[in-house]
Amino acid sequence: MKIIRFHTVIAAVALIACPPSAASAAPAKADPPVTEAQLAAHIKALADDAFEGRAPGSDGEDRTIAYIVGEWAKAGLEAVPGSATPWLQPVPFVESKAVAGSAKFKVHGRDFKLENDGIILTGRDASVALTNVSAIFVGYGVDGAGKVNADVTGKLAIMLFDNAPFGDKLPRYRERRQMLADAGAAAVLVIATDALPWAQLRDSAGSAAVRLADAQPGAPVSGFLSLESADALLKKAGQDGAATREAAKSPDYRGIVLPVTADLATQSAVRPFVSNNVIAKLPGAKPDGKAVLFLGHWDHLGICGKDGEADRICNGAVDNASGIAVLIEVAKRLASGRRPDRDIYFLATTAEEKGLLGARYFADHPVVPLTDITVALNIDTIAISPRGTPVATIGRGKPAYDAVVRAAATKLGRTLDEDGDADAFIQRQDGWALGAKGVTSLMVGGSFSDMPLLEAFLSSDYHGPNDNFSDKIPLGGAAQDADLHVMLGRAFADVKAWPGK
């Protein structure tokens, strides 16, 4: 088992942990600034080809965990007391990888063939065969109140990908797809609108789908339709694609039963495996039952290129070796300077790239009661902006918390960006999994303030082999954001200044 191998690694790095007791007696002084060179060293290590893109369940995971635990142990953090697997929270997964799939449609009882290979299918089990399944177009799958908007029992539900026009009022497509499965859909096909480019989907068609082993099973068959194929199918069924999508924007939309049936068959390779969240604790000097949680995901996409390509590794330097680098340096300062009053936990999550799965598992199986967490501060894709970029907050809106962020940013000479553009990313980061359980979760920094810079990254190196470490990565803003998180950690862990709401 992979965990046995980890025990050997963890035991070795734990021997070099610094004793934390001396830090509590240290005189109060300013924390030394985080330097770009310090962050660069961590990013360069974690994004090295030897880590093979940090895929969950791979040898790259072993190396990643050894590195993180080694750095946190040297900083003086501790394994969570009483944990069954010190430093680690095992997370059981089931991986399904499509081997073969076929789809045959009939419209008004007549065969209809999709052109240009416009469908991708994945089966939940090793072998699935569905015949004569009726189809229904469900728009976004849920109504304005977030409830399934049609009777999908035993049907093929065809759903739009993006959240528009409802934005963050509706769950992302993965959650809506699951809701349709829970409502009894035999299959769910997601239409890849402009927000999900078809070419990107086709390139990743051979990648494996991963779910939590204890999660509700999805529909027996799921997959994607290209926008062109969906429109062609709708047109044959007597519907105009553009008009149908426009009608689906109504909050009381109830879907359209289509004169379409489908035969769907899939063959999949199914593999259970265990990955790990990494968890450490900095004991507080005056614990009061409340705690601060820092988190960021360690995983990336692993070996993602096709056979024969010169560079097949998606190294994930910015996403999210940069976030882990910041977590390490924040931990070093909080552990070596004046000891914070409250306990502070550090969490490096697995499988964020598969749908925030590690964070969801932690939220369902917390090692510290969620009601004890006064704030969760998530750090992700932080190496985007230069020094001097204003501070944006994903998850803002609670005045007391916003005031702490404002005070810390102002003390560091930074301005706030409150135009709300960053809010579009609230469901795309690990804090969302904790927020769904009632934990106030914030993602604070400059990366989500400068939207042109962020969009430039998302449309180029993001989730590709070019997200490598290089001197071109702007680390000035990341270093400033690291300093900001040190200050936020101290502020939220101060029992006198912060009541621990």
Coordinates of C-alpha atoms in Angstrom, one line a residue:
M1 CA 0.0 0.0 0.0
K2 CA 1.2 3.5 -0.8
I3 CA 0.6 4.7 2.8
I4 CA 3.2 2.2 4.2
R5 CA 5.7 3.8 1.9
F6 CA 4.7 7.2 3.2
H7 CA 5.3 6.1 6.8
T8 CA 9.0 5.6 6.1
V9 CA 9.3 9.0 4.5
I10 CA 7.3 10.8 7.2
A11 CA 9.4 9.1 10.0
A12 CA 12.6 10.4 8.4
V13 CA 11.6 14.0 7.9
A14 CA 10.0 14.2 11.4
L15 CA 13.5 13.7 12.9
I16 CA 14.6 17.1 11.6
A17 CA 11.6 19.0 13.1
C18 CA 12.6 22.0 15.2
P19 CA 11.3 22.1 18.8
P20 CA 8.5 24.6 18.9
S21 CA 8.7 25.5 22.6
A22 CA 11.4 28.2 22.2
A23 CA 9.3 30.2 19.8
S24 CA 6.7 31.0 22.4
A25 CA 9.3 32.8 24.5
A26 CA 10.6 34.9 21.6
P27 CA 10.2 38.7 22.0
A28 CA 7.6 40.3 19.8
K29 CA 9.1 41.5 16.5
A30 CA 8.2 42.0 12.9
D31 CA 8.2 38.9 10.8
P32 CA 10.9 38.9 8.2
P33 CA 9.5 39.5 4.7
V34 CA 9.1 36.6 2.4
T35 CA 11.5 36.8 -0.5
E36 CA 11.1 36.0 -4.1
A37 CA 14.1 33.7 -3.9
Q38 CA 12.6 31.7 -1.1
L39 CA 9.4 31.1 -3.1
A40 CA 11.3 30.4 -6.3
A41 CA 13.3 27.6 -4.6
H42 CA 10.1 25.8 -3.5
I43 CA 8.4 26.2 -6.8
K44 CA 11.4 25.0 -8.7
A45 CA 11.5 21.9 -6.6
L46 CA 7.8 21.0 -6.7
A47 CA 7.5 21.7 -10.4
D48 CA 10.6 19.7 -11.3
D49 CA 10.1 16.9 -13.8
A50 CA 11.1 14.4 -11.1
F51 CA 7.7 15.1 -9.5
E52 CA 6.0 14.1 -12.7
G53 CA 3.3 16.7 -12.4
R54 CA 2.2 15.8 -8.9
A55 CA -0.7 13.5 -9.9
P56 CA -2.7 11.9 -7.1
G57 CA -1.8 8.3 -6.6
S58 CA 1.5 8.5 -8.5
D59 CA 5.2 8.4 -7.5
G60 CA 5.0 12.1 -7.9
E61 CA 2.6 12.3 -5.0
D62 CA 5.2 10.4 -2.8
R63 CA 7.9 13.0 -3.6
T64 CA 5.5 15.9 -3.1
I65 CA 4.3 14.8 0.3
A66 CA 7.9 14.1 1.4
Y67 CA 8.9 17.6 0.4
I68 CA 5.9 19.3 2.1
V69 CA 6.2 17.4 5.3
G70 CA 10.0 17.9 5.4
E71 CA 9.6 21.7 5.1
W72 CA 6.8 21.9 7.6
A73 CA 8.7 19.7 10.1
K74 CA 11.8 21.9 9.7
A75 CA 9.6 24.9 10.4
G76 CA 8.4 23.5 13.7
L77 CA 4.9 22.3 12.7
E78 CA 3.6 19.1 14.2
A79 CA 1.5 16.2 13.0
V80 CA -2.0 16.5 14.2
P81 CA -2.2 14.7 17.6
G82 CA -4.0 11.4 17.6
S83 CA -4.1 11.1 13.8
A84 CA -4.1 7.5 12.6
T85 CA -1.6 8.4 9.9
P86 CA 0.7 11.2 11.2
W87 CA 0.8 14.2 8.8
L88 CA -1.5 12.5 6.4
Q89 CA -5.3 12.1 5.8
P90 CA -5.8 9.2 3.5
V91 CA -8.4 9.9 0.9
P92 CA -9.9 6.9 -1.0
F93 CA -10.8 7.4 -4.6
V94 CA -12.2 5.5 -7.5
E95 CA -10.7 6.2 -11.0
S96 CA -12.6 5.4 -14.2
K97 CA -10.8 5.7 -17.5
A98 CA -12.8 5.3 -20.8
V99 CA -11.6 2.5 -22.9
A100 CA -14.4 2.5 -25.5
G101 CA -17.8 4.1 -26.0
S102 CA -20.5 4.3 -28.6
A103 CA -23.7 6.4 -29.1
K104 CA -26.5 5.8 -31.5
F105 CA -29.3 8.3 -31.7
K106 CA -32.8 8.2 -33.2
V107 CA -34.9 11.3 -33.9
H108 CA -38.6 10.6 -34.5
G109 CA -37.6 7.0 -34.8
R110 CA -35.0 7.5 -37.5
D111 CA -31.3 7.1 -37.2
F112 CA -29.4 10.3 -36.7
K113 CA -25.6 10.4 -36.8
L114 CA -23.6 13.1 -35.1
E115 CA -20.9 14.5 -37.3
N116 CA -17.3 15.4 -36.6
D117 CA -16.9 13.1 -33.6
G118 CA -18.9 15.5 -31.4
I119 CA -19.5 13.3 -28.3
I120 CA -17.3 12.0 -25.4
L121 CA -18.6 9.2 -23.2
T122 CA -17.5 7.9 -19.8
G123 CA -19.1 5.0 -17.9
R124 CA -19.4 4.8 -14.2
D125 CA -18.8 1.0 -14.1
A126 CA -16.5 -1.3 -16.1
S127 CA -19.3 -2.0 -18.6
V128 CA -22.5 -0.1 -19.2
A129 CA -25.1 -0.5 -21.9
L130 CA -28.3 1.6 -22.1
T131 CA -30.9 1.1 -24.9
N132 CA -33.7 3.2 -26.1
V133 CA -33.2 5.9 -23.5
S134 CA -35.5 9.0 -24.0
A135 CA -33.8 12.4 -24.1
I136 CA -34.7 15.6 -22.4
F137 CA -33.0 19.0 -22.7
V138 CA -32.8 20.5 -19.2
G139 CA -31.0 23.8 -19.8
Y140 CA -28.8 24.3 -16.7
G141 CA -30.4 21.3 -15.0
V142 CA -31.7 23.3 -12.0
D143 CA -34.1 26.2 -11.6
G144 CA -33.5 29.5 -10.0
A145 CA -33.9 28.0 -6.6
G146 CA -31.2 25.4 -7.3
K147 CA -33.5 22.4 -7.6
V148 CA -33.7 19.9 -10.4
N149 CA -36.0 21.4 -12.9
A150 CA -37.4 18.4 -14.7
D151 CA -38.3 14.7 -14.4
V152 CA -35.2 13.0 -15.6
T153 CA -35.9 9.5 -14.1
G154 CA -34.5 6.9 -16.5
K155 CA -33.7 9.6 -19.2
L156 CA -30.8 11.0 -21.0
A157 CA -30.5 14.6 -19.6
I158 CA -28.7 17.1 -21.9
M159 CA -27.4 20.0 -19.8
L160 CA -25.6 23.3 -20.5
F161 CA -22.1 23.6 -19.0
D162 CA -21.8 27.2 -17.6
N163 CA -23.6 28.9 -14.8
A164 CA -24.9 31.8 -16.9
P165 CA -27.1 33.7 -16.3
F166 CA -27.3 32.7 -12.7
G167 CA -23.6 33.0 -11.8
D168 CA -22.6 31.8 -8.4
K169 CA -26.3 31.4 -7.4
L170 CA -26.1 28.0 -9.0
P171 CA -23.7 25.1 -8.5
R172 CA -21.0 24.4 -11.0
Y173 CA -21.6 21.8 -13.7
R174 CA -20.2 18.9 -11.7
E175 CA -22.6 19.5 -8.9
R176 CA -25.6 20.0 -11.2
R177 CA -24.6 16.8 -13.1
Q178 CA -24.6 14.9 -9.8
M179 CA -27.9 16.4 -8.9
L180 CA -29.4 15.0 -12.1
A181 CA -27.9 11.6 -11.4
D182 CA -29.3 11.7 -7.9
A183 CA -32.7 12.5 -9.4
G184 CA -32.5 9.3 -11.4
A185 CA -31.0 10.3 -14.8
A186 CA -29.7 7.3 -16.7
A187 CA -27.2 9.4 -18.5
V188 CA -26.1 13.1 -18.4
L189 CA -24.4 14.8 -21.4
V190 CA -23.0 18.3 -20.9
I191 CA -23.0 20.7 -23.8
A192 CA -19.6 22.3 -24.1
T193 CA -20.4 26.0 -24.6
D194 CA -17.8 28.7 -25.2
A195 CA -16.8 28.5 -21.5
L196 CA -15.5 24.9 -22.1
P197 CA -13.7 24.8 -25.4
W198 CA -14.3 21.5 -27.3
A199 CA -10.7 21.2 -28.4
Q200 CA -9.6 21.3 -24.8
L201 CA -12.1 18.6 -23.9
R202 CA -11.0 16.4 -26.8
D203 CA -7.4 16.7 -25.8
S204 CA -8.3 15.5 -22.3
A205 CA -10.7 12.8 -23.4
G206 CA -8.2 10.0 -22.5
S207 CA -7.8 11.3 -19.0
A208 CA -9.3 9.5 -16.1
A209 CA -12.4 10.6 -14.1
V210 CA -11.9 10.4 -10.4
R211 CA -14.5 10.4 -7.6
L212 CA -14.4 10.0 -3.9
A213 CA -15.0 6.4 -3.0
D214 CA -17.7 7.3 -0.5
A215 CA -19.4 9.7 -2.8
Q216 CA -22.9 9.2 -4.3
P217 CA -22.4 7.4 -7.6
G218 CA -22.9 9.5 -10.8
A219 CA -25.2 8.5 -13.6
P220 CA -24.3 5.2 -15.3
V221 CA -23.1 7.2 -18.4
S222 CA -21.9 10.7 -18.5
G223 CA -20.1 12.8 -21.1
F224 CA -20.0 15.9 -23.3
L225 CA -21.5 17.1 -26.5
S226 CA -19.8 19.7 -28.7
L227 CA -21.9 22.8 -29.2
E228 CA -22.2 22.0 -33.0
S229 CA -23.4 18.5 -32.4
A230 CA -25.9 19.6 -29.7
D231 CA -27.3 22.2 -32.1
A232 CA -27.5 19.7 -34.9
L233 CA -29.4 17.2 -32.7
L234 CA -31.7 19.9 -31.5
K235 CA -32.4 21.1 -35.0
K236 CA -33.3 17.6 -36.1
A237 CA -35.6 17.4 -33.1
G238 CA -37.3 20.6 -34.3
Q239 CA -35.6 23.1 -31.9
D240 CA -33.3 26.0 -32.6
G241 CA -30.2 25.7 -30.5
A242 CA -29.6 29.4 -29.8
A243 CA -33.3 30.0 -29.0
T244 CA -33.4 27.0 -26.7
R245 CA -30.3 28.1 -24.8
E246 CA -31.8 31.6 -24.4
A247 CA -35.1 30.2 -23.1
A248 CA -33.1 28.1 -20.5
K249 CA -32.0 31.3 -18.8
S250 CA -35.4 31.7 -17.2
P251 CA -35.3 30.8 -13.5
D252 CA -38.4 28.7 -13.9
Y253 CA -37.3 26.8 -17.0
R254 CA -38.6 23.2 -17.0
G255 CA -36.8 21.7 -20.0
I256 CA -38.0 20.2 -23.3
V257 CA -38.7 16.5 -23.8
L258 CA -37.1 15.7 -27.2
P259 CA -38.3 13.2 -29.8
V260 CA -34.9 11.6 -29.4
T261 CA -33.8 8.2 -28.1
A262 CA -30.3 6.9 -27.5
D263 CA -28.4 3.7 -27.3
L264 CA -25.2 4.3 -25.2
A265 CA -22.5 1.8 -24.4
T266 CA -19.2 2.3 -22.5
Q267 CA -16.2 0.2 -21.5
S268 CA -14.0 1.6 -18.7
A269 CA -11.0 0.6 -16.7
V270 CA -12.0 1.1 -13.0
R271 CA -9.3 1.4 -10.3
P272 CA -9.6 2.2 -6.6
F273 CA -6.6 4.0 -5.1
V274 CA -5.7 6.1 -2.1
S275 CA -4.2 9.6 -2.2
N276 CA -3.6 11.9 0.8
N277 CA -4.2 15.3 2.2
V278 CA -1.3 16.6 4.2
I279 CA -2.1 18.2 7.5
A280 CA 0.1 19.9 10.1
K281 CA -0.6 21.9 13.3
L282 CA 1.1 24.9 14.9
P283 CA -0.1 24.7 18.6
G284 CA -1.2 28.1 19.9
A285 CA 0.3 29.8 22.9
K286 CA -3.2 30.5 24.3
P287 CA -5.6 28.1 22.7
D288 CA -9.2 29.0 23.2
G289 CA -11.0 26.3 21.1
K290 CA -10.9 28.3 17.9
A291 CA -8.4 27.7 15.1
V292 CA -7.1 29.3 11.8
L293 CA -6.8 27.0 8.8
F294 CA -4.4 27.7 5.9
L295 CA -4.9 25.5 2.8
G296 CA -3.8 25.0 -0.8
H297 CA -3.8 22.1 -3.2
W298 CA -0.6 20.2 -3.9
D299 CA -1.8 18.2 -6.9
H300 CA -1.7 18.9 -10.6
L301 CA -2.4 16.9 -13.8
G302 CA 0.6 14.6 -13.9
I303 CA 1.8 13.3 -17.2
C304 CA -0.8 14.9 -19.4
G305 CA 0.7 15.0 -22.9
K306 CA 0.3 12.4 -25.7
D307 CA 2.8 9.7 -26.5
G308 CA 5.6 11.1 -28.6
E309 CA 5.3 14.7 -27.5
A310 CA 8.5 16.4 -26.5
D311 CA 7.1 17.6 -23.1
R312 CA 4.4 15.4 -21.6
I313 CA 4.5 16.6 -18.0
C314 CA 2.1 19.2 -16.7
N315 CA 4.3 20.5 -14.0
G316 CA 1.9 23.0 -12.4
A317 CA 4.4 25.7 -11.4
V318 CA 1.9 28.5 -10.9
D319 CA -1.0 26.1 -10.3
N320 CA -0.3 25.4 -7.6
A321 CA 3.4 24.9 -6.6
S322 CA 3.3 28.6 -6.0
G323 CA 0.5 28.3 -3.4
I324 CA 2.4 25.5 -1.6
A325 CA 5.5 27.6 -1.6
V326 CA 3.6 30.4 0.1
L327 CA 2.1 27.9 2.7
I328 CA 5.6 26.7 3.5
E329 CA 7.0 30.2 4.0
V330 CA 4.0 31.4 6.0
A331 CA 4.3 28.4 8.3
K332 CA 8.0 29.2 8.9
R333 CA 7.3 32.7 10.0
L334 CA 4.3 31.9 12.2
A335 CA 6.3 29.1 13.9
S336 CA 9.6 30.9 14.4
G337 CA 8.3 34.3 15.5
R338 CA 6.0 35.2 18.3
R339 CA 3.8 32.2 18.8
P340 CA 0.1 33.0 17.8
D341 CA -2.5 32.6 20.5
R342 CA -4.7 30.1 18.7
D343 CA -3.9 26.8 17.0
I344 CA -3.2 27.2 13.3
Y345 CA -3.6 24.3 10.9
F346 CA -2.0 23.9 7.5
L347 CA -3.7 21.7 4.9
A348 CA -2.3 20.7 1.5
T349 CA -5.1 19.1 -0.4
T350 CA -5.2 16.4 -3.0
A351 CA -7.3 16.2 -6.2
E352 CA -8.4 19.8 -6.4
E353 CA -8.0 19.5 -10.1
K354 CA -10.6 16.7 -10.1
G355 CA -13.3 18.8 -8.5
L356 CA -12.0 20.0 -5.1
L357 CA -12.2 16.4 -3.9
G358 CA -9.5 16.5 -1.2
A359 CA -11.1 19.6 0.3
R360 CA -14.5 18.0 0.1
Y361 CA -13.2 15.0 1.9
F362 CA -11.6 17.1 4.6
A363 CA -14.9 19.0 5.0
D364 CA -16.8 15.7 5.4
H365 CA -14.1 14.1 7.7
P366 CA -12.4 17.1 9.5
V367 CA -9.5 16.4 11.8
V368 CA -10.6 19.6 13.7
P369 CA -14.2 20.4 14.2
L370 CA -15.4 22.7 11.5
T371 CA -17.2 24.9 14.0
D372 CA -13.8 25.5 15.6
I373 CA -12.3 27.0 12.4
T374 CA -12.7 30.8 12.7
V375 CA -11.5 31.3 9.1
A376 CA -10.0 29.3 6.3
L377 CA -7.5 31.0 4.0
N378 CA -7.0 29.3 0.7
I379 CA -3.9 30.0 -1.5
D380 CA -4.0 29.0 -5.1
T381 CA -2.4 30.2 -8.4
I382 CA -0.7 33.0 -6.5
A383 CA 2.3 33.7 -8.8
I384 CA 0.4 35.9 -11.4
S385 CA 0.9 39.6 -10.5
P386 CA 3.8 41.9 -9.9
R387 CA 4.4 43.9 -6.7
G388 CA 2.0 46.7 -6.0
T389 CA -1.1 44.9 -7.3
P390 CA -4.2 45.7 -5.3
V391 CA -5.7 43.0 -3.0
A392 CA -8.9 41.2 -4.1
T393 CA -10.8 38.8 -1.8
I394 CA -12.8 35.8 -3.0
G395 CA -15.5 35.2 -0.4
R396 CA -15.7 38.8 0.8
G397 CA -19.0 40.1 2.1
K398 CA -18.8 39.6 5.9
P399 CA -18.0 43.0 7.3
A400 CA -15.9 41.9 10.3
Y401 CA -13.7 39.6 8.1
D402 CA -13.4 42.2 5.4
A403 CA -12.3 44.7 8.0
V404 CA -9.4 42.4 9.1
V405 CA -8.3 42.0 5.5
R406 CA -8.5 45.8 4.9
A407 CA -6.5 46.6 8.0
A408 CA -3.7 44.1 7.1
A409 CA -3.5 45.2 3.5
T410 CA -3.4 48.9 4.5
K411 CA -0.7 48.2 7.1
L412 CA 1.4 46.7 4.3
G413 CA 0.8 49.7 2.0
R414 CA -1.6 47.9 -0.4
T415 CA -4.9 49.0 -1.7
L416 CA -8.1 46.9 -2.1
D417 CA -9.7 45.9 -5.3
E418 CA -13.5 45.6 -4.6
D419 CA -14.9 45.6 -8.2
G420 CA -16.2 42.1 -7.7
D421 CA -14.6 40.5 -10.7
A422 CA -12.8 37.9 -8.5
D423 CA -16.2 36.6 -7.3
A424 CA -16.5 34.6 -10.6
F425 CA -13.9 32.2 -9.2
I426 CA -15.6 31.4 -5.8
Q427 CA -16.7 28.0 -6.9
R428 CA -13.4 27.1 -8.6
Q429 CA -11.2 26.9 -5.4
D430 CA -11.0 24.6 -2.4
G431 CA -12.5 27.2 0.0
W432 CA -15.8 26.5 -1.7
A433 CA -15.9 23.0 -0.2
L434 CA -15.5 24.4 3.3
G435 CA -17.8 27.3 2.7
A436 CA -20.5 24.9 1.8
K437 CA -20.2 23.5 5.4
G438 CA -20.5 26.9 7.0
V439 CA -16.8 27.7 7.4
T440 CA -15.9 31.3 6.4
S441 CA -13.4 30.8 3.6
L442 CA -11.4 33.5 1.9
M443 CA -8.9 33.7 -0.9
V444 CA -7.0 36.9 -0.6
G445 CA -4.3 38.4 -2.8
G446 CA -3.3 40.1 -6.1
S447 CA -3.7 37.2 -8.6
F448 CA -7.4 37.6 -8.7
S449 CA -7.2 41.4 -8.8
D450 CA -5.5 41.9 -12.2
M451 CA -8.0 40.0 -14.5
P452 CA -6.1 40.7 -17.7
L453 CA -3.0 39.0 -16.3
L454 CA -5.0 36.1 -14.9
E455 CA -6.9 35.6 -18.1
A456 CA -3.7 35.6 -20.0
F457 CA -2.4 32.8 -17.9
L458 CA -5.7 30.8 -18.1
S459 CA -5.7 31.1 -21.9
S460 CA -2.0 30.0 -22.3
D461 CA 0.1 28.0 -19.9
Y462 CA -2.8 27.0 -17.5
H463 CA -3.2 23.2 -17.3
G464 CA -0.6 22.6 -20.0
P465 CA 3.0 21.5 -20.2
N466 CA 4.2 25.1 -20.3
D467 CA 3.3 25.8 -16.7
N468 CA 6.9 25.3 -15.8
F469 CA 9.2 27.1 -13.4
S470 CA 11.1 29.9 -15.1
D471 CA 12.5 33.4 -14.2
K472 CA 9.5 34.8 -16.1
I473 CA 7.1 33.9 -13.4
P474 CA 6.2 37.1 -11.5
L475 CA 7.0 36.4 -7.9
G476 CA 6.9 39.9 -6.5
G477 CA 3.2 39.9 -6.0
A478 CA 3.3 36.4 -4.5
A479 CA 5.9 37.5 -2.0
Q480 CA 3.7 40.4 -1.0
D481 CA 0.7 38.1 -0.7
A482 CA 2.7 35.8 1.5
D483 CA 3.5 38.6 3.9
L484 CA -0.2 39.5 3.8
H485 CA -1.1 36.0 4.8
V486 CA 1.4 36.0 7.7
M487 CA -0.3 39.1 9.0
L488 CA -3.8 37.7 8.5
G489 CA -2.8 34.5 10.3
R490 CA -1.6 36.5 13.3
A491 CA -4.7 38.7 13.2
F492 CA -7.2 35.9 13.1
A493 CA -5.3 33.9 15.7
D494 CA -5.2 36.8 18.2
V495 CA -7.7 36.0 20.9
K496 CA -8.0 39.7 22.0
A497 CA -8.2 41.3 18.6
W498 CA -10.4 38.7 16.9
P499 CA -13.3 37.1 18.9
G500 CA -13.2 33.9 16.9
K501 CA -16.6 34.2 15.2

